[in-house]
Short mmCIF file of C-alpha atoms in Angstrom, two decimals:
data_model
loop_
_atom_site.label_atom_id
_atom_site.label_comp_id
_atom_site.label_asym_id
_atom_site.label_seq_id
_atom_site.Cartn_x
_atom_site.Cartn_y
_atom_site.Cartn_z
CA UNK A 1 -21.74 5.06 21.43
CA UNK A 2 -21.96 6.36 25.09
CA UNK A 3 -19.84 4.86 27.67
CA UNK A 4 -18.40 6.12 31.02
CA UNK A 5 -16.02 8.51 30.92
CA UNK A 6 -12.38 6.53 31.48
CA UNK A 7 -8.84 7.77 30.88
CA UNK A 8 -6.36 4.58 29.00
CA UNK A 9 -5.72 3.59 32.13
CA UNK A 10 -9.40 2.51 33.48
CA UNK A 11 -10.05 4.78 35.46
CA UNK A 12 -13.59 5.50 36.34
CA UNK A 13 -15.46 8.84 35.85
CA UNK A 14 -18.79 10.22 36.81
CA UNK A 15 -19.77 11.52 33.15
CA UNK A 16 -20.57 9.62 30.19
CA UNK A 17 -18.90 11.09 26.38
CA UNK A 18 -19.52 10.31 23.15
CA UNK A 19 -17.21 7.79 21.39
CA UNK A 20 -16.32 7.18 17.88
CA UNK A 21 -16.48 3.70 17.66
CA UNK A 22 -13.66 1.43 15.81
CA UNK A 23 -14.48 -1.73 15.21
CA UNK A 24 -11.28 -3.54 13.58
CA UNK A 25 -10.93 -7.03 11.97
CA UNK A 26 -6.80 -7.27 11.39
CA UNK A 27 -4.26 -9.86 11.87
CA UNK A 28 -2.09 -10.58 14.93
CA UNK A 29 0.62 -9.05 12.45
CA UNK A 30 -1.05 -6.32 11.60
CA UNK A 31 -2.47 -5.27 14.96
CA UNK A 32 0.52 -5.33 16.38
CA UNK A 33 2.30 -2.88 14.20
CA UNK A 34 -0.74 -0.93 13.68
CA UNK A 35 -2.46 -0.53 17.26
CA UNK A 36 0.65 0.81 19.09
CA UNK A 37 -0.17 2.19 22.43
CA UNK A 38 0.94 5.48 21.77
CA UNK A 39 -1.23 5.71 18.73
CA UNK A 40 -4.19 3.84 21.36
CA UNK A 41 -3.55 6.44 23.95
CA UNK A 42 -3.21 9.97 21.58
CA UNK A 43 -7.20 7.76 19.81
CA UNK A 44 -8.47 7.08 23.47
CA UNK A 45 -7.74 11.06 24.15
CA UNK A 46 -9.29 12.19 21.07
CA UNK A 47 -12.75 10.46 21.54
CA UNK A 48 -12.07 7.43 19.61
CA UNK A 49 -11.89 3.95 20.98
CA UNK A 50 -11.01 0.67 19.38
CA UNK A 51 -12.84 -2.51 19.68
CA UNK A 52 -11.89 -5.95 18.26
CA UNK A 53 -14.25 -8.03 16.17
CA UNK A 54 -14.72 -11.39 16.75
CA UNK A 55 -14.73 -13.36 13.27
CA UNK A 56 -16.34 -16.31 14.73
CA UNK A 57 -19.50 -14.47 15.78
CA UNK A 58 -22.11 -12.99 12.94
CA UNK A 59 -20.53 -9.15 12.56
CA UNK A 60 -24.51 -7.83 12.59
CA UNK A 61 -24.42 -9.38 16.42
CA UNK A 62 -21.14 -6.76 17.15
CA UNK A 63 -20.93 -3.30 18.08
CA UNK A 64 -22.17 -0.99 17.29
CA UNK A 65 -19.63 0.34 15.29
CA UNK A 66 -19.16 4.10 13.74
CA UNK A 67 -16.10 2.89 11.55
CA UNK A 68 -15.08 -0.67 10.37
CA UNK A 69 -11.34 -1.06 9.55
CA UNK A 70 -10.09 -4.57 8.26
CA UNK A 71 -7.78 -6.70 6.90
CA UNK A 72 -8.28 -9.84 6.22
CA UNK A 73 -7.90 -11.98 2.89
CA UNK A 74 -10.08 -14.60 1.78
CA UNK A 75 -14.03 -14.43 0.08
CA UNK A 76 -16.23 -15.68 2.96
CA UNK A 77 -14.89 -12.40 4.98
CA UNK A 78 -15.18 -9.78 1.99
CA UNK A 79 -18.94 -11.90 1.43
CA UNK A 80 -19.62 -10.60 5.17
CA UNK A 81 -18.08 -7.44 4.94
CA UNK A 82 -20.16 -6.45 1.67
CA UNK A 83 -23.47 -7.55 3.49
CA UNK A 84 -22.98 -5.90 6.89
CA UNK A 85 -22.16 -2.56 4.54
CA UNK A 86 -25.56 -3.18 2.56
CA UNK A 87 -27.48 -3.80 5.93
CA UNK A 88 -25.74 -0.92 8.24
CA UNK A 89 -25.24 2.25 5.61
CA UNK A 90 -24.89 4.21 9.17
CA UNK A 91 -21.55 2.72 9.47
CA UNK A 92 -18.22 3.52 7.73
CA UNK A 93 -16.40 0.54 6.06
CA UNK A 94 -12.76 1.16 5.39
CA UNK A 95 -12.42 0.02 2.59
CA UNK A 96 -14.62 -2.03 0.25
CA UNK A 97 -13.72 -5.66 -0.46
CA UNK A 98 -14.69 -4.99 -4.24
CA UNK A 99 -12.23 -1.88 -4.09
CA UNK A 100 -9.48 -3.74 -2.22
CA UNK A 101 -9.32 -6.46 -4.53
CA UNK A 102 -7.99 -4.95 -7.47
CA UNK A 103 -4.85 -4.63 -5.05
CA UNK A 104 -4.81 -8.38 -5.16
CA UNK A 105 -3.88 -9.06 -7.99
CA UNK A 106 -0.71 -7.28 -10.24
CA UNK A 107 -2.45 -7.31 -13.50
CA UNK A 108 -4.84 -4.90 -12.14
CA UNK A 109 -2.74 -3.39 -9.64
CA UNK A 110 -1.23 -0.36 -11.47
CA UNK A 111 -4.45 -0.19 -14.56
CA UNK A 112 -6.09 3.07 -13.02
CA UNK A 113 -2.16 4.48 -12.96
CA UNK A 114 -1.89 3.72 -16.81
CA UNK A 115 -4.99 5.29 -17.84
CA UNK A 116 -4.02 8.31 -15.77
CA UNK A 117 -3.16 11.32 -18.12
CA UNK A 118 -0.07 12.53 -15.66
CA UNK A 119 2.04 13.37 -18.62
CA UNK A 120 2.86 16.61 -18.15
CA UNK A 121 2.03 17.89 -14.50
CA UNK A 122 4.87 18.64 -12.69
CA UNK A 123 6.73 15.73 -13.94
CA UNK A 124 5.41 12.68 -15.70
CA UNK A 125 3.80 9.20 -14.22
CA UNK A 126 4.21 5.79 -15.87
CA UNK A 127 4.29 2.49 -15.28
CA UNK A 128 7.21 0.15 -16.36
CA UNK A 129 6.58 -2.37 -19.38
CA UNK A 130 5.12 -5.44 -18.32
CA UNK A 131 3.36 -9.00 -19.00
CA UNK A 132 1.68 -12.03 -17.47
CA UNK A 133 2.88 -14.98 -17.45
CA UNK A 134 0.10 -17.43 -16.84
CA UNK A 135 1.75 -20.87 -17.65
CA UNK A 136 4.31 -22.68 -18.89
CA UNK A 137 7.66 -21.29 -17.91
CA UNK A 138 9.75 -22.72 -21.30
CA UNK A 139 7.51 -20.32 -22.84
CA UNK A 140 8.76 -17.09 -20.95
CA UNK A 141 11.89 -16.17 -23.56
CA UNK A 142 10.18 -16.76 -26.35
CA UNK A 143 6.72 -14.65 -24.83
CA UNK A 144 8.72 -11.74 -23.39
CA UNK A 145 10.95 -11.68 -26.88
CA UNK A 146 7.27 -11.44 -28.43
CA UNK A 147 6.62 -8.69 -26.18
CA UNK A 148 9.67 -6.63 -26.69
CA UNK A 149 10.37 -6.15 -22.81
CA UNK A 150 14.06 -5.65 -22.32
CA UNK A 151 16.12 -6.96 -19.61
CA UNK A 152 17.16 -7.45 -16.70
CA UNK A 153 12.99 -8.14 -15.64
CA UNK A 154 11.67 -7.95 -12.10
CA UNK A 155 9.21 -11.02 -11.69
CA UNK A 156 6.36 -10.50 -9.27
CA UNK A 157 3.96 -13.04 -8.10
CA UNK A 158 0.38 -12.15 -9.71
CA UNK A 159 -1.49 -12.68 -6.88
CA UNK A 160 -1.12 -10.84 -3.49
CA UNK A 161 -2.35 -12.43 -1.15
CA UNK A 162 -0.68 -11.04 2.16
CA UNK A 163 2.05 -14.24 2.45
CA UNK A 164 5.48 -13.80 2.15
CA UNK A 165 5.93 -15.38 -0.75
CA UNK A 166 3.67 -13.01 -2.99
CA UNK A 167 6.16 -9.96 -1.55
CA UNK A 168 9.01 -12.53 -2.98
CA UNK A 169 10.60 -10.62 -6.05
CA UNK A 170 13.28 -11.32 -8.45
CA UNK A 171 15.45 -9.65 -10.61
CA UNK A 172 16.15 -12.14 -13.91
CA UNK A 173 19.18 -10.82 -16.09
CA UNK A 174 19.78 -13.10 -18.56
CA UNK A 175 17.19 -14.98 -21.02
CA UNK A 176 18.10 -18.37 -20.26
CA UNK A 177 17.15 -17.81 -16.62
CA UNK A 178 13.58 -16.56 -17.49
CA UNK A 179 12.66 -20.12 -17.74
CA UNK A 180 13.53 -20.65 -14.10
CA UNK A 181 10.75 -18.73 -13.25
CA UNK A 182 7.26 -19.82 -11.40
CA UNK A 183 4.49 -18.43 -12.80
CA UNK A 184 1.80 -16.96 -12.74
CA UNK A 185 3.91 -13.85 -12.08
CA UNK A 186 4.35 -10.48 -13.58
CA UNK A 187 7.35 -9.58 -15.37
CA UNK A 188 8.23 -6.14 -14.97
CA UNK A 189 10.92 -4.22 -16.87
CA UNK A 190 13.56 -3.24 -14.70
CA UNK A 191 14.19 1.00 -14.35
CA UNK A 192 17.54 2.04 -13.25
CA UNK A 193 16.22 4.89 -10.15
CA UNK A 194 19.69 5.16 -7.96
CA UNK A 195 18.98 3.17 -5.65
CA UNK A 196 16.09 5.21 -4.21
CA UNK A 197 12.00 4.38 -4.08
CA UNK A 198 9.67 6.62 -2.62
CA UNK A 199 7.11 5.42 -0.60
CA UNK A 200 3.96 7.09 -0.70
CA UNK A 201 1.48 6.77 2.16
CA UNK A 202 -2.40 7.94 1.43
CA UNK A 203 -4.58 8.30 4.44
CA UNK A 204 -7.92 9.50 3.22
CA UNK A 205 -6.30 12.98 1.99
CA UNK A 206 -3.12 13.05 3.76
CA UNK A 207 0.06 12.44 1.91
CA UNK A 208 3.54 11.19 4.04
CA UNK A 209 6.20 10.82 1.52
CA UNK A 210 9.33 8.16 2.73
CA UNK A 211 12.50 7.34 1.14
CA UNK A 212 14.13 3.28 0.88
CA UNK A 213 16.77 2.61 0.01
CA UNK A 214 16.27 -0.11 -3.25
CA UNK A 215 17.95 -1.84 -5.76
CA UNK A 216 21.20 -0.41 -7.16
CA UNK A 217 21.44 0.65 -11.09
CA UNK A 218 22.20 -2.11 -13.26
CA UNK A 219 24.45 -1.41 -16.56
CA UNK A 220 24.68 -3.60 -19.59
CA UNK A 221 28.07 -4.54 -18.57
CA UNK A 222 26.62 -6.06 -14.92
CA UNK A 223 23.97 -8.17 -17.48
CA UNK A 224 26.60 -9.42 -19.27
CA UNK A 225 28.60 -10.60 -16.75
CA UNK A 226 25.95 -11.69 -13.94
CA UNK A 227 23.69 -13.95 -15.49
CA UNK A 228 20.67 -15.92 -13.10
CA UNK A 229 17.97 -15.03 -11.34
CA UNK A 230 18.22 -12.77 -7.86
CA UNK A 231 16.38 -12.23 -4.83
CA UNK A 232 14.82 -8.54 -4.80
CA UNK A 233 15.95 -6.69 -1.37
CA UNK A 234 12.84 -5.97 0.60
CA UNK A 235 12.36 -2.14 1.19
CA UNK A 236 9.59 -1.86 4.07
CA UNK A 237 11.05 -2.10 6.88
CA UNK A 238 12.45 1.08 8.70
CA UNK A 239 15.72 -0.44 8.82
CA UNK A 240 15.81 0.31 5.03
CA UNK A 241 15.15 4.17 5.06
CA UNK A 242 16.48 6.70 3.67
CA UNK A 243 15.48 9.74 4.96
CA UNK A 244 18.77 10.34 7.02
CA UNK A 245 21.56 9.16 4.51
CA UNK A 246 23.98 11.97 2.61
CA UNK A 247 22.62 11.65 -0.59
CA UNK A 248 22.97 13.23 -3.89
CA UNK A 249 20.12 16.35 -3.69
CA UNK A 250 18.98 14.97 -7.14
CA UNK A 251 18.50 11.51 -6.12
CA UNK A 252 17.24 12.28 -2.81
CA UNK A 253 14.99 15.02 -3.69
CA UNK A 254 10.94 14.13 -3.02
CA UNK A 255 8.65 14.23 -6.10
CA UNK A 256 6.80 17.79 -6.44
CA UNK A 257 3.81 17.65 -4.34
CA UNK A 258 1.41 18.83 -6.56
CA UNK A 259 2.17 16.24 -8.68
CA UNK A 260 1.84 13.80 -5.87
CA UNK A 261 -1.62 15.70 -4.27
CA UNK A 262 -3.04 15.14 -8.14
CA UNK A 263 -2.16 11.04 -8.02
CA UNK A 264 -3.10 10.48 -4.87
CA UNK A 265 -6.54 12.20 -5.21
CA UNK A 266 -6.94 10.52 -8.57
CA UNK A 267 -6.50 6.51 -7.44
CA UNK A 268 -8.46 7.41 -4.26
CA UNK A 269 -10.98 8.35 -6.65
CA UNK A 270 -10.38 5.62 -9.54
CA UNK A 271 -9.66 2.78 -6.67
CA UNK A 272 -12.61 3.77 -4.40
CA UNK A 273 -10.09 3.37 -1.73
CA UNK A 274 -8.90 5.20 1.39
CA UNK A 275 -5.97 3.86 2.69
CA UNK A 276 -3.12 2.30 0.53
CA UNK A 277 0.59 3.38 -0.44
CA UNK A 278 2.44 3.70 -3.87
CA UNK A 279 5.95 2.41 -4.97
CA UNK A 280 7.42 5.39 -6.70
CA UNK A 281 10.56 5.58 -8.47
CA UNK A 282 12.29 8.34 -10.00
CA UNK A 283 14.29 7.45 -13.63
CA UNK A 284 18.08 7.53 -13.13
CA UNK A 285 19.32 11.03 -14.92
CA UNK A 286 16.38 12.90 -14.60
CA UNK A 287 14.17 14.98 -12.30
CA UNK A 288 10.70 14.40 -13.25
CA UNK A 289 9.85 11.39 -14.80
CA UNK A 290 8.65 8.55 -12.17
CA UNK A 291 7.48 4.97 -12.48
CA UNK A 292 5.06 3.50 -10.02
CA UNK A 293 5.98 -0.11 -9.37
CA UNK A 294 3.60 -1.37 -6.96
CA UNK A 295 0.00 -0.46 -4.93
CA UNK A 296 -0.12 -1.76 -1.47
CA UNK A 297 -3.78 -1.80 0.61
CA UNK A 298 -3.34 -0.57 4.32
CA UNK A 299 0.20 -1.23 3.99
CA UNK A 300 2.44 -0.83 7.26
CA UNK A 301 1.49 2.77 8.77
CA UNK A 302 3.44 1.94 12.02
CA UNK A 303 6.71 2.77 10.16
CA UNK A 304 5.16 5.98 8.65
CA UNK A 305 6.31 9.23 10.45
CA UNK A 306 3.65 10.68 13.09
CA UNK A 307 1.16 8.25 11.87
CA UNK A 308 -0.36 8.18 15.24
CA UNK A 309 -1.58 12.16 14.49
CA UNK A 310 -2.20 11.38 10.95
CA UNK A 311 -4.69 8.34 11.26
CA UNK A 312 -6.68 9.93 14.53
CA UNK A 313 -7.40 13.10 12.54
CA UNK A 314 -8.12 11.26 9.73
CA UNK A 315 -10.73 9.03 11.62
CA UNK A 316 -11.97 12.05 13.90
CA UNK A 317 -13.38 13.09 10.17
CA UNK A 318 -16.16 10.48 10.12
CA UNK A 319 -17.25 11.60 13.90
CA UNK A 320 -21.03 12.36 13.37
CA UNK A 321 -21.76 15.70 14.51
#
């Protein structure tokens, strides 16, 4: 797209320059702590300016657009989103709505990371025990007894569906409690990791790794004595790094990055997605064997480290030449 040539501030100037064009469908949220105006400014400089799209007006009727980036939840916008993508292959939808959906839901969620052969590259990937729970909380003992998951359990809700309450977790360290529960949920076996989860940003092929601080090991004797269910500390916000505390070198050491450069390139791959970040926790007592606990799509990059840089080169990528 070829506008006149502006600086951020609006001033005019005589020449016209090529802009890569962002169209962007986000919540208030979402813009707010995404579109900082440092990141707008260091875009604007770098040839790429943002434009908001109205969802009340047909998308086709918008633009034009070199890039699409949303966020939004529901099935009448990932309907539109699909169609605009069949009807304008010129433009560059991040991501797909079929691709972002298997984020939705925590059944699916960590699938791709399970049939991932990681078991012996620079340290070893799982994925804790789990279950769904689809009904009938009485059931739960009984079904997770069944399933031989040992406590204590963290129970997820199954759907994620952007409102707090799907981010609500729970630790549950006694059986009796497990009935207490609302399902549907996932129940997760709980992996003692000091305290520490890593949190893995992917933009297109850049990796920024951040520690949180998390939930403290649990010992049999704490079960024992602590029965009920808990509210899981939340671990996004920047109040809750890491990064800076006096930690134990073995706790607070980063995963090896070749090991993280092979995962991230293989659920980019496997997820046909672009932007997301993985819940990674290292198991207490040893050095290389890590859990991932959770998949978030276009998760909050305003509390990732120089994401302003990060994201601009990364869209500068799709600039036609």
């Amino acid at each position: 797209m070829r506008i006149k040539g502006k600086n951020f501030d609006g001033e005019g100037g005589e020449e016209e320059e090529q802009k890569l064009v962002v169209g962007y469908a986000l919540t208030l949220k979402k813009k707010k702590s995404f579109l900082q105006p440092e990141f707008e400014r260091l875009a604007w400089k770098k040839g790429i300016l943002f434009v908001a799209i109205d969802v009340n007006l047909p998308l086709s009727d918008q633009g034009p657009f070199d890039i699409i980036l949303h966020k939004l939840l529901g099935k009448e916008w990932s309907d539109i989103v699909e169609d605009y993508r069949q009807t304008h292959p010129e433009v560059t939808v991040i991501d797909p709505p079929y691709a972002i959906q298997q984020l939705h839901n925590r059944q699916s969620m960590l699938q791709d990371v399970v049939d991932l052969n990681l078991s012996d590259f620079h340290g070893r990937v799982g994925v804790p025990k789990q279950m769904v729970i689809m009904k009938d909380p009485l059931s739960i003992p009984d079904e997770v007894a069944k399933a031989g998951l040992k406590l204590p359990l963290v129970a997820k809700p199954l759907v994620v569906d952007g409102s707090a309450k799907s981010h609500e977790l729970f630790l549950a360290c006694d059986w009796s409690s497990l009935s207490e529960l609302e399902p549907p949920l996932v129940l997760q076996e709980f992996v003692n990791h000091d305290g520490i989860l890593f949190k893995i940003y992917i933009v297109g092929d850049a990796i920024k790794v951040v520690r949180r601080f998390s939930l403290a090991n649990v010992n049999k004797c704490q079960r024992a004595k602590v029965p009920g269910i808990f509210p899981f500390p939340r671990v996004s916000s920047a109040a809750a790094s890491a990064d800076d505390a006096d930690l134990d070198p073995r706790i607070a050491e980063l995963p090896p990055k070749p090991l993280l450069e092979r995962l991230s390139k293989e659920l980019r791959h496997r997820l046909g997605l672009r932007l997301f970040n993985i819940d990674m926790i290292r198991e207490h007592g040893t050095r290389d064997i890590f859990y991932v606990i959770d998949i978030n799509y276009f998760p909050g990059y305003g509390k990732m480290p120089d994401y302003e840089v990060i994201f601009t080169d990364f869209l500068l990528t799709f600039k036609k030449k």
